[in-house]
């Protein structure tokens, strides 16, 4: 599958940002399956409040919490607007990053 090919690639990313905690848990499992160290080899960040962090699966996840209720409210407002007056959603809903054990140091990877 595509995840396996990305994780085996010589140009493997140094960070992964998941759009939900559930997706981040799946990514965490795939990354570990490939013997990649989090956060030494790859950082992992979750965006969303769809699940409480489960310490037994992922210790101290780095996360940008986003209120799913607020995302839903703004999405509904956007859809109900007159299409000719519709604008991009007004703001990012994410709050400040909560750093965790899945976030490594910033590094610049040089491409060949």
mmCIF file with all atom_site columns, C-alpha atoms in Angstrom:
data_model
loop_
_atom_site.group_PDB
_atom_site.id
_atom_site.type_symbol
_atom_site.label_atom_id
_atom_site.label_alt_id
_atom_site.label_comp_id
_atom_site.label_asym_id
_atom_site.label_entity_id
_atom_site.label_seq_id
_atom_site.pdbx_PDB_ins_code
_atom_site.Cartn_x
_atom_site.Cartn_y
_atom_site.Cartn_z
_atom_site.occupancy
_atom_site.B_iso_or_equiv
_atom_site.pdbx_formal_charge
_atom_site.auth_seq_id
_atom_site.auth_comp_id
_atom_site.auth_asym_id
_atom_site.auth_atom_id
_atom_site.pdbx_PDB_model_num
ATOM 1   C CA . UNK A 1 1   ? 0.000   0.000  0.000  1.00 0.00 ? 1   UNK A CA 1
ATOM 2   C CA . UNK A 1 2   ? 1.017   3.657  -0.337 1.00 0.00 ? 2   UNK A CA 1
ATOM 3   C CA . UNK A 1 3   ? 1.893   4.105  3.337  1.00 0.00 ? 3   UNK A CA 1
ATOM 4   C CA . UNK A 1 4   ? 4.332   1.206  3.238  1.00 0.00 ? 4   UNK A CA 1
ATOM 5   C CA . UNK A 1 5   ? 5.977   2.502  0.061  1.00 0.00 ? 5   UNK A CA 1
ATOM 6   C CA . UNK A 1 6   ? 6.358   5.991  1.554  1.00 0.00 ? 6   UNK A CA 1
ATOM 7   C CA . UNK A 1 7   ? 7.849   4.623  4.778  1.00 0.00 ? 7   UNK A CA 1
ATOM 8   C CA . UNK A 1 8   ? 10.316  2.420  2.833  1.00 0.00 ? 8   UNK A CA 1
ATOM 9   C CA . UNK A 1 9   ? 11.322  5.251  0.490  1.00 0.00 ? 9   UNK A CA 1
ATOM 10  C CA . UNK A 1 10  ? 14.805  6.784  0.574  1.00 0.00 ? 10  UNK A CA 1
ATOM 11  C CA . UNK A 1 11  ? 12.998  10.159 0.503  1.00 0.00 ? 11  UNK A CA 1
ATOM 12  C CA . UNK A 1 12  ? 10.870  9.273  3.513  1.00 0.00 ? 12  UNK A CA 1
ATOM 13  C CA . UNK A 1 13  ? 9.423   12.358 5.228  1.00 0.00 ? 13  UNK A CA 1
ATOM 14  C CA . UNK A 1 14  ? 10.801  13.405 8.597  1.00 0.00 ? 14  UNK A CA 1
ATOM 15  C CA . UNK A 1 15  ? 7.368   14.324 9.943  1.00 0.00 ? 15  UNK A CA 1
ATOM 16  C CA . UNK A 1 16  ? 3.781   13.237 9.531  1.00 0.00 ? 16  UNK A CA 1
ATOM 17  C CA . UNK A 1 17  ? 0.720   15.311 10.414 1.00 0.00 ? 17  UNK A CA 1
ATOM 18  C CA . UNK A 1 18  ? -2.510  13.342 10.763 1.00 0.00 ? 18  UNK A CA 1
ATOM 19  C CA . UNK A 1 19  ? -5.923  14.986 10.474 1.00 0.00 ? 19  UNK A CA 1
ATOM 20  C CA . UNK A 1 20  ? -7.312  13.060 13.453 1.00 0.00 ? 20  UNK A CA 1
ATOM 21  C CA . UNK A 1 21  ? -6.136  11.124 16.472 1.00 0.00 ? 21  UNK A CA 1
ATOM 22  C CA . UNK A 1 22  ? -7.475  7.885  15.011 1.00 0.00 ? 22  UNK A CA 1
ATOM 23  C CA . UNK A 1 23  ? -5.416  8.378  11.836 1.00 0.00 ? 23  UNK A CA 1
ATOM 24  C CA . UNK A 1 24  ? -2.385  9.263  13.956 1.00 0.00 ? 24  UNK A CA 1
ATOM 25  C CA . UNK A 1 25  ? -2.782  5.987  15.894 1.00 0.00 ? 25  UNK A CA 1
ATOM 26  C CA . UNK A 1 26  ? -2.806  4.090  12.589 1.00 0.00 ? 26  UNK A CA 1
ATOM 27  C CA . UNK A 1 27  ? 0.259   6.008  11.407 1.00 0.00 ? 27  UNK A CA 1
ATOM 28  C CA . UNK A 1 28  ? 2.020   5.316  14.708 1.00 0.00 ? 28  UNK A CA 1
ATOM 29  C CA . UNK A 1 29  ? 1.421   1.600  14.223 1.00 0.00 ? 29  UNK A CA 1
ATOM 30  C CA . UNK A 1 30  ? 2.664   1.637  10.601 1.00 0.00 ? 30  UNK A CA 1
ATOM 31  C CA . UNK A 1 31  ? 5.741   3.678  11.500 1.00 0.00 ? 31  UNK A CA 1
ATOM 32  C CA . UNK A 1 32  ? 6.640   1.267  14.311 1.00 0.00 ? 32  UNK A CA 1
ATOM 33  C CA . UNK A 1 33  ? 6.048   -1.722 12.011 1.00 0.00 ? 33  UNK A CA 1
ATOM 34  C CA . UNK A 1 34  ? 8.789   -0.367 9.745  1.00 0.00 ? 34  UNK A CA 1
ATOM 35  C CA . UNK A 1 35  ? 11.217  0.043  12.640 1.00 0.00 ? 35  UNK A CA 1
ATOM 36  C CA . UNK A 1 36  ? 11.193  3.835  12.394 1.00 0.00 ? 36  UNK A CA 1
ATOM 37  C CA . UNK A 1 37  ? 11.798  5.589  15.698 1.00 0.00 ? 37  UNK A CA 1
ATOM 38  C CA . UNK A 1 38  ? 9.363   8.260  16.869 1.00 0.00 ? 38  UNK A CA 1
ATOM 39  C CA . UNK A 1 39  ? 10.497  11.019 17.392 1.00 0.00 ? 39  UNK A CA 1
ATOM 40  C CA . UNK A 1 40  ? 14.167  10.325 16.541 1.00 0.00 ? 40  UNK A CA 1
ATOM 41  C CA . UNK A 1 41  ? 13.566  9.377  12.885 1.00 0.00 ? 41  UNK A CA 1
ATOM 42  C CA . UNK A 1 42  ? 10.106  10.816 12.322 1.00 0.00 ? 42  UNK A CA 1
ATOM 43  C CA . UNK A 1 43  ? 7.861   13.253 14.190 1.00 0.00 ? 43  UNK A CA 1
ATOM 44  C CA . UNK A 1 44  ? 4.141   12.559 14.447 1.00 0.00 ? 44  UNK A CA 1
ATOM 45  C CA . UNK A 1 45  ? 1.519   15.218 15.153 1.00 0.00 ? 45  UNK A CA 1
ATOM 46  C CA . UNK A 1 46  ? -2.245  14.821 15.383 1.00 0.00 ? 46  UNK A CA 1
ATOM 47  C CA . UNK A 1 47  ? -4.851  17.470 14.611 1.00 0.00 ? 47  UNK A CA 1
ATOM 48  C CA . UNK A 1 48  ? -8.265  16.927 16.116 1.00 0.00 ? 48  UNK A CA 1
ATOM 49  C CA . UNK A 1 49  ? -10.105 16.019 19.273 1.00 0.00 ? 49  UNK A CA 1
ATOM 50  C CA . UNK A 1 50  ? -11.797 12.905 17.925 1.00 0.00 ? 50  UNK A CA 1
ATOM 51  C CA . UNK A 1 51  ? -10.260 10.637 20.568 1.00 0.00 ? 51  UNK A CA 1
ATOM 52  C CA . UNK A 1 52  ? -8.715  10.964 23.952 1.00 0.00 ? 52  UNK A CA 1
ATOM 53  C CA . UNK A 1 53  ? -5.010  10.145 23.861 1.00 0.00 ? 53  UNK A CA 1
ATOM 54  C CA . UNK A 1 54  ? -4.528  6.565  24.979 1.00 0.00 ? 54  UNK A CA 1
ATOM 55  C CA . UNK A 1 55  ? -1.286  6.465  26.938 1.00 0.00 ? 55  UNK A CA 1
ATOM 56  C CA . UNK A 1 56  ? -1.027  2.711  26.587 1.00 0.00 ? 56  UNK A CA 1
ATOM 57  C CA . UNK A 1 57  ? -0.824  3.090  22.754 1.00 0.00 ? 57  UNK A CA 1
ATOM 58  C CA . UNK A 1 58  ? 0.981   6.382  22.266 1.00 0.00 ? 58  UNK A CA 1
ATOM 59  C CA . UNK A 1 59  ? 2.680   8.085  25.167 1.00 0.00 ? 59  UNK A CA 1
ATOM 60  C CA . UNK A 1 60  ? 2.125   11.834 25.282 1.00 0.00 ? 60  UNK A CA 1
ATOM 61  C CA . UNK A 1 61  ? 1.026   12.539 21.689 1.00 0.00 ? 61  UNK A CA 1
ATOM 62  C CA . UNK A 1 62  ? 1.950   15.917 20.175 1.00 0.00 ? 62  UNK A CA 1
ATOM 63  C CA . UNK A 1 63  ? -1.392  17.413 19.110 1.00 0.00 ? 63  UNK A CA 1
ATOM 64  C CA . UNK A 1 64  ? -3.073  20.469 17.663 1.00 0.00 ? 64  UNK A CA 1
ATOM 65  C CA . UNK A 1 65  ? -6.477  20.081 19.326 1.00 0.00 ? 65  UNK A CA 1
ATOM 66  C CA . UNK A 1 66  ? -9.377  21.152 17.126 1.00 0.00 ? 66  UNK A CA 1
ATOM 67  C CA . UNK A 1 67  ? -12.943 21.207 18.333 1.00 0.00 ? 67  UNK A CA 1
ATOM 68  C CA . UNK A 1 68  ? -14.949 18.938 16.041 1.00 0.00 ? 68  UNK A CA 1
ATOM 69  C CA . UNK A 1 69  ? -18.099 20.762 17.149 1.00 0.00 ? 69  UNK A CA 1
ATOM 70  C CA . UNK A 1 70  ? -16.656 24.079 15.951 1.00 0.00 ? 70  UNK A CA 1
ATOM 71  C CA . UNK A 1 71  ? -15.423 22.527 12.692 1.00 0.00 ? 71  UNK A CA 1
ATOM 72  C CA . UNK A 1 72  ? -18.925 21.186 12.076 1.00 0.00 ? 72  UNK A CA 1
ATOM 73  C CA . UNK A 1 73  ? -20.606 24.474 12.939 1.00 0.00 ? 73  UNK A CA 1
ATOM 74  C CA . UNK A 1 74  ? -18.400 26.518 10.601 1.00 0.00 ? 74  UNK A CA 1
ATOM 75  C CA . UNK A 1 75  ? -18.708 23.931 7.824  1.00 0.00 ? 75  UNK A CA 1
ATOM 76  C CA . UNK A 1 76  ? -22.507 24.024 8.055  1.00 0.00 ? 76  UNK A CA 1
ATOM 77  C CA . UNK A 1 77  ? -22.509 27.850 7.985  1.00 0.00 ? 77  UNK A CA 1
ATOM 78  C CA . UNK A 1 78  ? -20.267 27.776 4.911  1.00 0.00 ? 78  UNK A CA 1
ATOM 79  C CA . UNK A 1 79  ? -22.548 25.314 3.090  1.00 0.00 ? 79  UNK A CA 1
ATOM 80  C CA . UNK A 1 80  ? -25.670 27.365 3.862  1.00 0.00 ? 80  UNK A CA 1
ATOM 81  C CA . UNK A 1 81  ? -24.214 30.626 2.522  1.00 0.00 ? 81  UNK A CA 1
ATOM 82  C CA . UNK A 1 82  ? -25.302 31.993 -0.840 1.00 0.00 ? 82  UNK A CA 1
ATOM 83  C CA . UNK A 1 83  ? -22.810 30.354 -3.268 1.00 0.00 ? 83  UNK A CA 1
ATOM 84  C CA . UNK A 1 84  ? -22.108 33.712 -4.946 1.00 0.00 ? 84  UNK A CA 1
ATOM 85  C CA . UNK A 1 85  ? -21.212 35.327 -1.613 1.00 0.00 ? 85  UNK A CA 1
ATOM 86  C CA . UNK A 1 86  ? -19.386 32.338 -0.171 1.00 0.00 ? 86  UNK A CA 1
ATOM 87  C CA . UNK A 1 87  ? -15.917 32.985 1.164  1.00 0.00 ? 87  UNK A CA 1
ATOM 88  C CA . UNK A 1 88  ? -13.225 30.714 2.496  1.00 0.00 ? 88  UNK A CA 1
ATOM 89  C CA . UNK A 1 89  ? -13.738 29.715 6.123  1.00 0.00 ? 89  UNK A CA 1
ATOM 90  C CA . UNK A 1 90  ? -12.869 32.739 8.201  1.00 0.00 ? 90  UNK A CA 1
ATOM 91  C CA . UNK A 1 91  ? -10.283 31.325 10.510 1.00 0.00 ? 91  UNK A CA 1
ATOM 92  C CA . UNK A 1 92  ? -8.208  28.375 11.449 1.00 0.00 ? 92  UNK A CA 1
ATOM 93  C CA . UNK A 1 93  ? -9.874  26.628 14.339 1.00 0.00 ? 93  UNK A CA 1
ATOM 94  C CA . UNK A 1 94  ? -6.789  24.954 15.722 1.00 0.00 ? 94  UNK A CA 1
ATOM 95  C CA . UNK A 1 95  ? -5.346  26.076 19.013 1.00 0.00 ? 95  UNK A CA 1
ATOM 96  C CA . UNK A 1 96  ? -1.693  26.127 20.010 1.00 0.00 ? 96  UNK A CA 1
ATOM 97  C CA . UNK A 1 97  ? 0.375   22.974 19.718 1.00 0.00 ? 97  UNK A CA 1
ATOM 98  C CA . UNK A 1 98  ? 0.533   20.774 22.786 1.00 0.00 ? 98  UNK A CA 1
ATOM 99  C CA . UNK A 1 99  ? 4.048   19.352 22.494 1.00 0.00 ? 99  UNK A CA 1
ATOM 100 C CA . UNK A 1 100 ? 4.495   15.694 23.262 1.00 0.00 ? 100 UNK A CA 1
ATOM 101 C CA . UNK A 1 101 ? 6.933   12.811 23.047 1.00 0.00 ? 101 UNK A CA 1
ATOM 102 C CA . UNK A 1 102 ? 6.111   12.213 19.368 1.00 0.00 ? 102 UNK A CA 1
ATOM 103 C CA . UNK A 1 103 ? 7.633   15.517 18.220 1.00 0.00 ? 103 UNK A CA 1
ATOM 104 C CA . UNK A 1 104 ? 11.350  15.510 17.378 1.00 0.00 ? 104 UNK A CA 1
ATOM 105 C CA . UNK A 1 105 ? 13.722  18.428 16.832 1.00 0.00 ? 105 UNK A CA 1
ATOM 106 C CA . UNK A 1 106 ? 13.421  20.534 13.678 1.00 0.00 ? 106 UNK A CA 1
ATOM 107 C CA . UNK A 1 107 ? 15.859  19.498 10.966 1.00 0.00 ? 107 UNK A CA 1
ATOM 108 C CA . UNK A 1 108 ? 16.374  20.349 7.326  1.00 0.00 ? 108 UNK A CA 1
ATOM 109 C CA . UNK A 1 109 ? 16.640  17.383 4.992  1.00 0.00 ? 109 UNK A CA 1
ATOM 110 C CA . UNK A 1 110 ? 18.715  18.124 1.899  1.00 0.00 ? 110 UNK A CA 1
ATOM 111 C CA . UNK A 1 111 ? 17.461  16.662 -1.363 1.00 0.00 ? 111 UNK A CA 1
ATOM 112 C CA . UNK A 1 112 ? 19.932  15.077 -3.774 1.00 0.00 ? 112 UNK A CA 1
#
